[in-house]
Coordinates of C-alpha atoms in Angstrom, one line a residue:
Chain A
X1 CA 79.8 66.2 112.1
X2 CA 83.2 67.3 113.3
X3 CA 83.4 70.3 115.6
X4 CA 86.4 72.1 114.2
X5 CA 88.5 75.0 115.3
X6 CA 90.8 76.7 112.8
X7 CA 93.6 78.8 114.2
X8 CA 95.5 81.2 111.9
X9 CA 99.0 81.5 113.4
X10 CA 100.7 84.8 113.9
X11 CA 103.0 85.9 111.1
X12 CA 105.0 89.1 110.3
X13 CA 104.6 90.5 113.7
X14 CA 106.5 93.6 112.7
X15 CA 103.5 94.8 110.7
X16 CA 99.8 95.0 111.3
X17 CA 97.7 92.1 110.0
X18 CA 96.8 92.9 106.4
X19 CA 95.6 89.7 104.7
X20 CA 92.7 87.3 105.5
X21 CA 94.4 83.9 105.2
X22 CA 93.0 82.8 101.9
X23 CA 93.8 79.1 102.2
X24 CA 92.2 78.8 105.6
X25 CA 89.2 80.8 104.5
X26 CA 88.7 78.4 101.5
X27 CA 89.1 75.3 103.7
X28 CA 86.6 76.7 106.2
X29 CA 84.1 77.2 103.4
X30 CA 84.7 73.6 102.2
X31 CA 84.2 72.3 105.7
X32 CA 81.0 74.3 106.2
X33 CA 79.7 73.0 102.8
X34 CA 80.3 69.5 104.1
X35 CA 78.1 70.2 107.1
X36 CA 80.9 70.5 109.8
X37 CA 80.7 72.9 112.8
X38 CA 83.4 75.4 112.2
X39 CA 84.9 78.2 114.3
X40 CA 87.9 80.3 113.3
X41 CA 90.3 82.0 115.8
X42 CA 92.4 84.3 113.7
X43 CA 95.3 84.7 116.1
X44 CA 97.3 86.8 113.6
X45 CA 94.5 89.3 113.3
X46 CA 93.7 89.6 117.0
X47 CA 97.2 89.2 118.4
X48 CA 95.9 88.8 121.9
X49 CA 98.6 86.4 123.3
X50 CA 98.6 83.2 125.1
X51 CA 95.8 83.9 127.7
X52 CA 93.2 84.4 125.0
X53 CA 94.5 81.4 123.0
X54 CA 94.0 79.2 126.0
X55 CA 90.5 80.6 126.5
X56 CA 89.7 79.8 122.9
X57 CA 91.0 76.3 123.2
X58 CA 88.7 75.9 126.3
X59 CA 85.7 77.5 124.6
X60 CA 84.2 74.2 123.4
X61 CA 84.9 70.5 123.1
X62 CA 86.9 70.7 119.9
X63 CA 87.3 67.5 118.0
X64 CA 89.7 69.0 115.5
X65 CA 92.2 71.8 115.8
X66 CA 93.5 72.8 112.3
X67 CA 96.4 75.1 111.6
X68 CA 98.3 76.0 108.5
X69 CA 100.5 78.7 107.2
X70 CA 103.7 79.5 105.4
X71 CA 107.2 78.6 106.6
X72 CA 107.6 81.9 108.4
X73 CA 104.6 81.1 110.7
X74 CA 106.5 78.1 112.0
X75 CA 107.4 79.8 115.4
X76 CA 103.8 80.7 116.1
X77 CA 102.6 77.2 115.0
X78 CA 105.1 75.5 117.2
X79 CA 103.9 77.5 120.3
X80 CA 100.2 77.1 119.3
X81 CA 100.3 73.3 119.0
X82 CA 102.1 73.0 122.3
X83 CA 99.4 74.9 124.1
X84 CA 96.6 73.2 122.1
X85 CA 97.8 69.8 123.2
X86 CA 97.9 70.9 126.8
X87 CA 94.4 72.4 126.7
X88 CA 92.8 69.9 124.3
X89 CA 94.4 66.5 125.0
X90 CA 91.8 64.6 123.0
X91 CA 91.5 66.8 120.0
X92 CA 93.0 65.8 116.6
X93 CA 95.6 68.4 115.7
X94 CA 96.0 68.8 112.0
X95 CA 98.6 70.9 110.2
X96 CA 98.8 71.9 106.6
X97 CA 100.2 74.6 104.2
X98 CA 103.6 75.4 103.0
X99 CA 105.2 75.1 106.4
X100 CA 104.5 71.4 106.5
X101 CA 104.6 70.6 102.8
X102 CA 108.2 71.8 102.3
X103 CA 109.6 69.6 105.1
X104 CA 106.9 67.1 106.1
X105 CA 109.1 64.6 107.9
X106 CA 111.1 67.2 109.7
X107 CA 108.1 69.1 110.8
X108 CA 106.3 66.0 112.1
X109 CA 109.4 65.2 114.1
X110 CA 109.7 68.7 115.5
X111 CA 106.0 68.9 116.4
X112 CA 105.0 65.7 118.2
X113 CA 101.7 67.4 119.1
X114 CA 100.5 67.2 115.5
X115 CA 98.5 64.1 114.8
X116 CA 98.3 64.3 111.0
X117 CA 99.5 66.7 108.3
X118 CA 98.0 67.6 105.0
X119 CA 100.8 67.6 102.4
X120 CA 100.3 69.9 99.3
X121 CA 96.8 71.0 98.3
X122 CA 94.1 70.4 100.9
X123 CA 90.9 71.0 98.8
X124 CA 90.2 67.3 98.6
X125 CA 92.4 65.9 101.3
X126 CA 91.2 68.1 104.2
X127 CA 87.4 67.2 103.9
X128 CA 88.4 63.5 103.7
X129 CA 90.4 63.9 107.0
X130 CA 87.3 65.5 108.6
X131 CA 85.2 62.6 107.3
X132 CA 87.6 60.2 109.0
X133 CA 87.1 62.0 112.3
X134 CA 83.4 61.6 111.8
X135 CA 83.9 57.9 111.2
X136 CA 85.9 57.8 114.5
X137 CA 88.8 56.3 112.6
X138 CA 92.4 57.4 112.6
X139 CA 93.7 55.4 109.6
X140 CA 95.2 58.6 108.1
X141 CA 97.5 56.6 105.8
X142 CA 94.3 55.6 103.8
X143 CA 93.9 59.2 102.7
X144 CA 96.1 60.4 99.9
X145 CA 98.1 63.6 100.7
X146 CA 98.6 63.0 104.4
X147 CA 101.6 62.4 106.6
X148 CA 101.0 60.6 109.9
X149 CA 103.0 58.3 112.3
X150 CA 103.3 54.6 112.0
X151 CA 103.2 52.2 114.9
X152 CA 106.8 53.0 115.7
X153 CA 106.0 56.7 115.7
X154 CA 107.9 57.4 112.5
X155 CA 106.3 59.9 110.1
X156 CA 105.1 58.2 106.9
X157 CA 103.6 59.7 103.8
X158 CA 100.4 58.3 102.3
X159 CA 100.3 58.3 98.4
X160 CA 100.5 61.7 96.7
X161 CA 97.3 63.6 96.3
X162 CA 96.5 64.8 92.7
X163 CA 95.6 68.4 92.2
X164 CA 92.0 69.6 91.9
X165 CA 91.4 70.0 88.2
X166 CA 88.4 72.3 88.0
X167 CA 89.1 75.2 90.4
X168 CA 85.7 76.7 89.7
X169 CA 84.1 73.9 91.7
X170 CA 85.5 75.6 94.9
X171 CA 83.2 77.7 97.1
X172 CA 84.1 81.3 97.8
X173 CA 86.3 81.7 100.9
X174 CA 84.5 82.1 104.2
X175 CA 85.4 85.7 104.7
X176 CA 82.5 85.9 107.2
X177 CA 84.6 83.9 109.7
X178 CA 87.4 86.5 109.9
X179 CA 87.4 89.9 111.7
X180 CA 87.0 92.1 108.6
X181 CA 85.5 95.1 110.3
X182 CA 87.4 94.8 113.5
X183 CA 90.9 94.3 112.0
X184 CA 91.3 93.8 108.3
X185 CA 89.4 96.7 106.7
X186 CA 91.2 99.1 109.1
X187 CA 94.5 97.8 107.5
X188 CA 93.3 98.1 103.9
X189 CA 95.8 100.6 102.9
X190 CA 98.6 99.5 100.6
X191 CA 101.3 102.1 100.1
X192 CA 102.2 101.1 96.6
X193 CA 99.9 103.5 94.6
X194 CA 97.6 106.4 95.3
X195 CA 94.6 104.2 95.0
X196 CA 96.2 101.6 97.3
X197 CA 96.8 104.4 99.8
X198 CA 93.1 105.4 99.7
X199 CA 91.7 101.9 99.9
X200 CA 89.2 101.6 102.7
X201 CA 87.8 98.1 102.4
X202 CA 90.3 95.7 100.8
X203 CA 90.1 92.0 100.5
X204 CA 92.4 89.6 98.7
X205 CA 91.8 86.8 96.2
X206 CA 94.0 84.1 94.7
X207 CA 92.6 82.9 91.4
X208 CA 95.5 80.9 89.9
X209 CA 98.0 78.4 90.9
X210 CA 101.3 77.8 89.2
X211 CA 104.0 79.6 87.4
X212 CA 105.9 78.7 84.2
X213 CA 109.2 80.0 85.5
X214 CA 111.9 78.1 87.4
X215 CA 113.3 80.8 89.6
X216 CA 115.8 79.2 91.8
X217 CA 114.8 81.0 95.0
X218 CA 111.0 80.5 94.5
X219 CA 108.8 77.8 96.0
X220 CA 105.3 76.6 95.2
X221 CA 105.0 73.7 97.7
X222 CA 103.0 71.3 95.7
X223 CA 100.2 73.5 94.4
X224 CA 102.0 74.3 91.1
X225 CA 102.7 70.7 90.1
X226 CA 106.2 71.2 91.4
X227 CA 106.1 68.4 94.0
X228 CA 107.1 64.9 93.4
X229 CA 107.2 61.8 95.7
X230 CA 110.4 59.9 95.4
X231 CA 111.3 56.5 96.8
X232 CA 114.8 55.8 98.0
X233 CA 116.6 52.5 97.6
X234 CA 115.6 51.6 101.1
X235 CA 112.0 52.1 100.2
X236 CA 111.4 55.4 102.1
X237 CA 109.2 57.9 100.4
X238 CA 110.0 61.6 100.6
X239 CA 108.9 64.8 98.8
X240 CA 111.0 66.5 96.3
X241 CA 110.8 69.9 94.6
X242 CA 112.8 71.8 92.0
X243 CA 116.3 70.8 91.5
X244 CA 118.7 71.1 88.5
X245 CA 117.2 69.2 85.6
X246 CA 114.0 68.3 87.4
X247 CA 111.2 70.8 87.1
X248 CA 107.5 70.0 86.8
X249 CA 104.7 72.5 86.5
X250 CA 100.9 72.4 86.4
X251 CA 99.2 75.7 85.5
X252 CA 95.6 76.2 86.8
X253 CA 93.3 79.2 87.0
X254 CA 89.8 80.1 87.7
X255 CA 87.7 81.2 84.7
X256 CA 87.3 84.9 84.2
X257 CA 83.5 84.5 84.9
X258 CA 84.1 82.8 88.3
X259 CA 86.7 85.5 89.2
X260 CA 84.5 88.5 88.4
X261 CA 81.4 86.9 89.8
X262 CA 83.3 86.4 93.1
X263 CA 84.5 90.0 93.1
X264 CA 81.0 91.2 92.4
X265 CA 79.8 89.1 95.3
X266 CA 82.5 90.7 97.5
X267 CA 81.5 94.1 96.4
X268 CA 77.8 93.5 97.1
X269 CA 78.3 91.7 100.4
X270 CA 81.2 93.5 102.0
X271 CA 81.3 96.8 100.1
X272 CA 84.9 96.3 99.1
X273 CA 86.6 99.0 97.2
X274 CA 89.9 97.2 96.5
X275 CA 91.1 93.7 95.6
X276 CA 94.6 92.4 95.8
X277 CA 95.4 89.4 93.6
X278 CA 97.7 87.3 95.7
X279 CA 98.5 85.1 92.6
X280 CA 102.2 84.3 92.0
X281 CA 102.3 85.6 88.5
X282 CA 99.2 86.9 86.7
X283 CA 101.1 87.0 83.4
X284 CA 101.9 83.3 83.4
X285 CA 98.2 82.7 83.2
X286 CA 97.7 85.3 80.6
X287 CA 100.3 83.8 78.4
X288 CA 99.1 80.2 79.0
X289 CA 95.6 81.2 77.9
X290 CA 97.0 82.7 74.7
X291 CA 96.4 86.2 76.0
X292 CA 92.7 85.7 76.6
X293 CA 92.5 85.4 80.4
X294 CA 93.5 88.8 81.6
X295 CA 91.6 90.5 78.7
X296 CA 88.4 88.6 79.6
X297 CA 88.8 89.5 83.3
X298 CA 89.1 93.1 82.4
X299 CA 86.2 93.0 80.0
X300 CA 83.9 91.4 82.6
X301 CA 85.2 93.9 85.2
X302 CA 83.7 96.6 83.1
X303 CA 80.5 94.7 82.3
X304 CA 79.9 93.9 85.9
X305 CA 80.1 97.5 87.0
X306 CA 83.4 97.0 88.9
X307 CA 85.6 99.3 86.9
X308 CA 86.3 102.2 89.2
X309 CA 84.9 105.7 88.6
X310 CA 86.9 108.3 90.5
X311 CA 85.5 111.1 92.7
X312 CA 87.4 114.3 93.3
X313 CA 87.5 117.0 96.0
X314 CA 87.1 120.7 95.4
X315 CA 90.8 121.1 94.4
X316 CA 90.4 118.4 91.8
X317 CA 92.3 115.7 93.7
X318 CA 91.0 112.2 93.7
X319 CA 89.5 111.3 97.0
X320 CA 87.8 108.0 96.3
X321 CA 85.9 106.0 93.7
X322 CA 82.9 103.9 92.9
X323 CA 83.9 100.4 92.0
X324 CA 86.9 98.2 92.7
X325 CA 90.5 99.1 92.1
X326 CA 92.9 96.1 92.1
X327 CA 96.5 95.1 91.9
X328 CA 98.7 92.0 91.6
X329 CA 101.9 90.6 90.2
X330 CA 103.4 90.8 86.7
X331 CA 106.5 89.6 85.0
X332 CA 109.1 91.6 83.1
X333 CA 109.2 89.3 80.0
X334 CA 105.6 88.0 79.9
X335 CA 103.7 91.3 80.1
X336 CA 102.7 93.2 77.0
X337 CA 102.0 96.9 76.4
X338 CA 98.5 96.1 75.3
X339 CA 97.4 94.1 78.3
X340 CA 98.9 96.7 80.7
X341 CA 96.7 99.4 79.2
X342 CA 93.7 97.1 79.3
X343 CA 94.4 96.3 82.9
X344 CA 94.7 100.0 83.8
X345 CA 91.4 100.8 82.1
X346 CA 89.7 98.2 84.3
X347 CA 91.2 99.7 87.5
X348 CA 94.6 98.1 88.0
X349 CA 96.6 100.4 90.2
X350 CA 99.9 98.7 90.8
X351 CA 101.9 95.6 89.7
X352 CA 104.6 94.0 91.7
X353 CA 107.7 93.0 89.5
X354 CA 110.3 90.7 90.9
X355 CA 113.1 92.3 89.0
X356 CA 115.6 90.8 91.4
X357 CA 118.6 92.3 89.7
X358 CA 119.8 94.5 86.9
X359 CA 123.0 92.6 86.5
X360 CA 123.1 90.4 83.4
X361 CA 125.4 87.8 84.9
X362 CA 123.3 87.4 88.0
X363 CA 120.0 87.3 86.2
X364 CA 121.3 84.5 84.0
X365 CA 121.7 82.3 87.1
X366 CA 118.3 83.0 88.5
X367 CA 116.0 81.1 86.1
X368 CA 113.6 84.0 85.8
X369 CA 113.6 84.3 82.1
X370 CA 114.2 88.0 82.2
X371 CA 117.1 90.4 81.4
X372 CA 118.0 93.9 82.5
X373 CA 116.5 95.1 79.2
X374 CA 113.1 93.4 79.8
X375 CA 113.1 94.6 83.4
X376 CA 113.5 98.2 82.2
X377 CA 111.1 97.8 79.3
X378 CA 108.3 96.4 81.5
X379 CA 109.0 99.2 84.0
X380 CA 108.4 101.9 81.5
X381 CA 105.5 100.1 79.8
X382 CA 103.8 99.9 83.1
X383 CA 104.3 103.5 83.9
X384 CA 103.1 104.5 80.5
X385 CA 99.9 102.5 81.0
X386 CA 99.3 104.5 84.2
X387 CA 100.1 101.6 86.6
X388 CA 102.7 101.9 89.3
X389 CA 105.4 99.3 89.0
X390 CA 106.7 98.0 92.3
X391 CA 110.3 97.0 91.5
X392 CA 111.5 94.4 93.9
X393 CA 115.2 93.7 94.0
X394 CA 117.3 91.2 95.9
X395 CA 120.9 91.3 97.1
X396 CA 123.0 88.4 98.1
X397 CA 122.5 86.0 95.1
X398 CA 125.1 83.3 94.8
X399 CA 127.0 85.2 92.1
X400 CA 126.5 88.7 93.6
X401 CA 129.7 90.8 93.2
X402 CA 130.8 94.4 93.1
X403 CA 129.8 94.6 89.4
X404 CA 126.3 93.5 90.1
X405 CA 125.9 95.9 92.9
X406 CA 127.0 98.8 90.6
X407 CA 124.7 97.5 87.9
X408 CA 121.8 97.7 90.3
X409 CA 122.7 101.2 91.6
X410 CA 123.0 102.5 88.1
X411 CA 119.6 101.1 87.3
X412 CA 118.1 102.7 90.4
X413 CA 119.5 106.0 89.1
X414 CA 118.3 105.5 85.6
X415 CA 114.8 104.4 86.6
X416 CA 114.5 106.9 89.5
X417 CA 113.5 104.3 91.9
X418 CA 113.9 104.1 95.7
X419 CA 114.4 100.5 96.7
X420 CA 115.5 98.6 99.7
X421 CA 116.6 95.2 98.4
X422 CA 115.5 92.0 100.1
X423 CA 118.2 89.5 101.0
X424 CA 118.4 86.4 98.9
X425 CA 116.9 83.7 101.1
X426 CA 116.6 80.0 100.4
X427 CA 113.2 79.1 101.6
X428 CA 112.4 75.4 102.0
X429 CA 110.9 74.0 98.8
X430 CA 113.1 76.2 96.6
X431 CA 115.9 74.9 94.4
X432 CA 118.4 76.9 96.3
X433 CA 117.3 75.4 99.6
X434 CA 117.8 71.9 98.1
X435 CA 121.2 72.9 96.9
X436 CA 122.4 74.8 99.9
X437 CA 120.7 73.0 102.7
X438 CA 124.0 71.6 104.2
X439 CA 125.5 75.1 104.2
X440 CA 122.4 76.7 105.8
X441 CA 122.3 74.0 108.5
X442 CA 126.0 74.6 109.2
X443 CA 125.4 78.4 109.6
X444 CA 122.9 77.5 112.3
X445 CA 125.1 75.1 114.2
X446 CA 123.7 72.1 112.4
X447 CA 120.2 72.8 113.6
X448 CA 117.8 73.2 110.7
X449 CA 114.9 74.1 112.9
X450 CA 116.8 77.1 114.1
X451 CA 117.1 78.3 110.5
X452 CA 113.4 77.7 109.9
X453 CA 112.5 79.7 113.1
X454 CA 114.8 82.5 112.0
X455 CA 113.2 82.9 108.6
X456 CA 111.2 86.1 108.0
X457 CA 110.1 88.0 104.9
X458 CA 113.7 88.4 103.6
X459 CA 114.0 92.0 104.8
X460 CA 116.5 90.9 107.4
X461 CA 119.4 88.6 106.8
X462 CA 119.2 84.9 107.8
X463 CA 121.2 82.1 106.1
X464 CA 123.3 83.3 103.2
X465 CA 124.0 81.6 99.9
X466 CA 126.3 84.2 98.4
X467 CA 129.7 83.0 97.3
X468 CA 131.6 86.3 97.7
X469 CA 130.1 88.2 100.6
X470 CA 129.3 87.3 104.2
X471 CA 126.3 88.4 106.1
X472 CA 127.9 91.5 107.6
X473 CA 129.2 92.6 104.2
X474 CA 125.8 92.1 102.6
X475 CA 124.1 94.2 105.3
X476 CA 126.6 97.0 104.7
X477 CA 126.4 96.7 100.9
X478 CA 122.7 97.0 101.0
X479 CA 123.0 100.3 102.9
X480 CA 125.4 101.6 100.3
X481 CA 123.0 100.5 97.5
X482 CA 120.1 102.3 99.2
X483 CA 122.2 105.5 99.6
X484 CA 123.7 105.3 96.1
X485 CA 127.0 105.7 97.8
X486 CA 129.5 104.8 95.0
X487 CA 132.4 106.4 96.9
X488 CA 132.2 104.1 99.9
X489 CA 131.6 101.2 97.6
X490 CA 134.9 101.9 95.8
X491 CA 136.7 102.2 99.2
X492 CA 135.2 98.9 100.4
X493 CA 136.0 97.1 97.2
X494 CA 139.7 98.1 97.4
X495 CA 139.9 96.9 101.0
X496 CA 138.0 93.7 100.2
X497 CA 140.3 92.9 97.4
X498 CA 143.4 93.4 99.5
X499 CA 142.0 91.0 102.1
X500 CA 141.1 88.4 99.6
X501 CA 144.4 88.6 97.8
X502 CA 146.0 87.6 101.0
X503 CA 143.2 85.1 101.9
X504 CA 141.5 84.0 98.7
X505 CA 137.9 82.8 98.8
X506 CA 137.6 79.0 98.5
Chain B
X1 CA 83.1 93.6 123.4
X2 CA 83.7 91.5 120.3
X3 CA 83.9 87.8 120.1
X4 CA 87.2 86.5 118.7
X5 CA 85.6 83.3 117.6
X6 CA 83.6 83.4 114.3
X7 CA 81.8 80.4 113.0
X8 CA 78.7 78.7 111.7
X9 CA 77.5 77.7 115.2
X10 CA 77.5 79.1 118.8
X11 CA 80.5 77.8 120.7
X12 CA 79.8 76.6 124.3
X13 CA 81.6 79.6 125.7
X14 CA 82.2 83.0 124.1
X15 CA 85.7 84.5 124.1
X16 CA 85.8 88.3 124.0
X17 CA 88.6 90.4 122.6
X18 CA 90.4 92.1 125.5
X19 CA 93.4 94.2 125.6
X20 CA 96.4 92.1 125.5
X21 CA 98.0 92.1 128.9
X22 CA 101.2 94.2 129.1
X23 CA 100.7 95.3 125.5
X24 CA 100.2 98.9 126.3
X25 CA 102.8 99.6 128.9
X26 CA 105.1 102.5 128.2
X27 CA 108.1 100.3 127.2
X28 CA 106.1 98.2 124.8
X29 CA 104.5 101.3 123.2
X30 CA 108.0 102.9 122.9
X31 CA 109.5 99.8 121.3
X32 CA 106.6 99.5 118.8
X33 CA 106.9 103.1 117.7
X34 CA 110.6 103.0 117.6
X35 CA 110.6 99.9 115.4
X36 CA 108.5 101.7 112.9
X37 CA 111.1 104.4 112.4
X38 CA 114.2 102.5 113.1
X39 CA 117.2 103.8 111.1
X40 CA 118.8 107.2 110.9
X41 CA 119.2 108.7 114.3
X42 CA 116.6 106.5 115.9
X43 CA 117.7 103.3 117.7
X44 CA 116.6 101.6 120.8
X45 CA 117.3 98.7 123.0
X46 CA 114.8 96.0 123.0
X47 CA 115.2 94.9 126.6
X48 CA 113.7 91.4 126.0
X49 CA 116.5 90.6 123.6
X50 CA 119.4 91.2 126.0
X51 CA 121.3 88.2 127.1
X52 CA 123.8 88.9 129.8
X53 CA 125.6 86.7 132.1
X54 CA 127.4 88.3 135.0
X55 CA 131.1 87.4 135.1
X56 CA 131.7 85.8 138.5
X57 CA 135.4 86.8 138.4
X58 CA 135.4 90.4 137.0

């Protein structure tokens, strides 16, 4: 059986490592179930630098080195595969995850050290790739869902892999293979709610795939049924994601029984006190199940003894709990008052809302299916239920203007929220990336890889897609929004209009 | 010491977690702490980011 080393690349270096990589943990569990010899080096958790990475690569005769991650891990992946090829010239280097799936041909060209890529979901493809290593074959093109090089060295996609239908056939992620006690539990805290702040032993789960929405900035990278293979007139096959008039979706989720059994297992084995649902949008699943899914999860949470019971200090202030608090993502239009109350009773402490904007004319262009009114309604419903809403906002949408900035500032005042908006960022795989790719490349001197290397979590500005404002203006406008500084906004708007009367925007 | 490799078998060599070289020098510590509180009156120069070419004909 294959001797396999997983490497979790470094990501978000500005923060401590907070999340066991769920996809790698699942694939490690699948590989172990198939009888392979598996080791994990979680470089993101340890952050020990190149010397330790080289030691790890020399620690055994690895047949396979497997990496994966999201697009923002690209810089670390690029460096890691370079070193891996130096230290392990005979190993098969495999790459998967969103970083590859969004731009498979480009990534294979940029990373000549990678032998084969797993495009889209790896649950079936990855073990087939390992079986091929066992068979001492390298006919990757025979495995659906891969990208490899042909005799001329050109990256070529094999046929598209279909998605796994029954998610409950998956094993639990191999959390044992990650430094929980050494790193992750120490970083359990989530400063989004009092319960999140007090969390001591948090792990994350991802129990659904897909989203019914078509947000123009969002990307699902093949696991939501959003990816299509298209053949050009010259016969070349490429991947395609959302674009105007072409949206496809597949909604999948674990059964409530599987989910709660898994969390009970996590509680029993790792003594967790908090679970973060990494899911894109819990409310999509709830609506898709005709409002049964979330309700059943909550019911089983109680029945399995997971619903938290708080403890208090002498002053009557909560200082802990028995059970498992949890949090996740919601949607302004898809949530209901009833389900929010049910979720709170089962221990839900915070819900992230991608409100994005409180300007009607901007929201109309986003594809989110929400309005300023549903944003505000969900905000107050969530508060009334006893759950903390986390109101994410974005600045720099294509149609951002002075009115939308004022609309947002007014909403911040009305709702009493402190928010530091993210910058609208066109990540590969999103509709806006498809539409604005040429412009983004131009902003980076025609070098797309430079743009990919620059991408972070949208807290800093990278490539811009805003029609009215440039990067410098957006940075300044964000500061004014944060400060609620209407006076300077007025001053700047007057100056801006004077300039653009003389030199109109194209 | 703690092994940085975790798996379902014993690797031929063990690799222990050691302090990252140069991670705890004074400048690195300062930059890390400053970054956490960047904004307001706190600013700093990240020396590694500086690109400067001396003008041969000043």
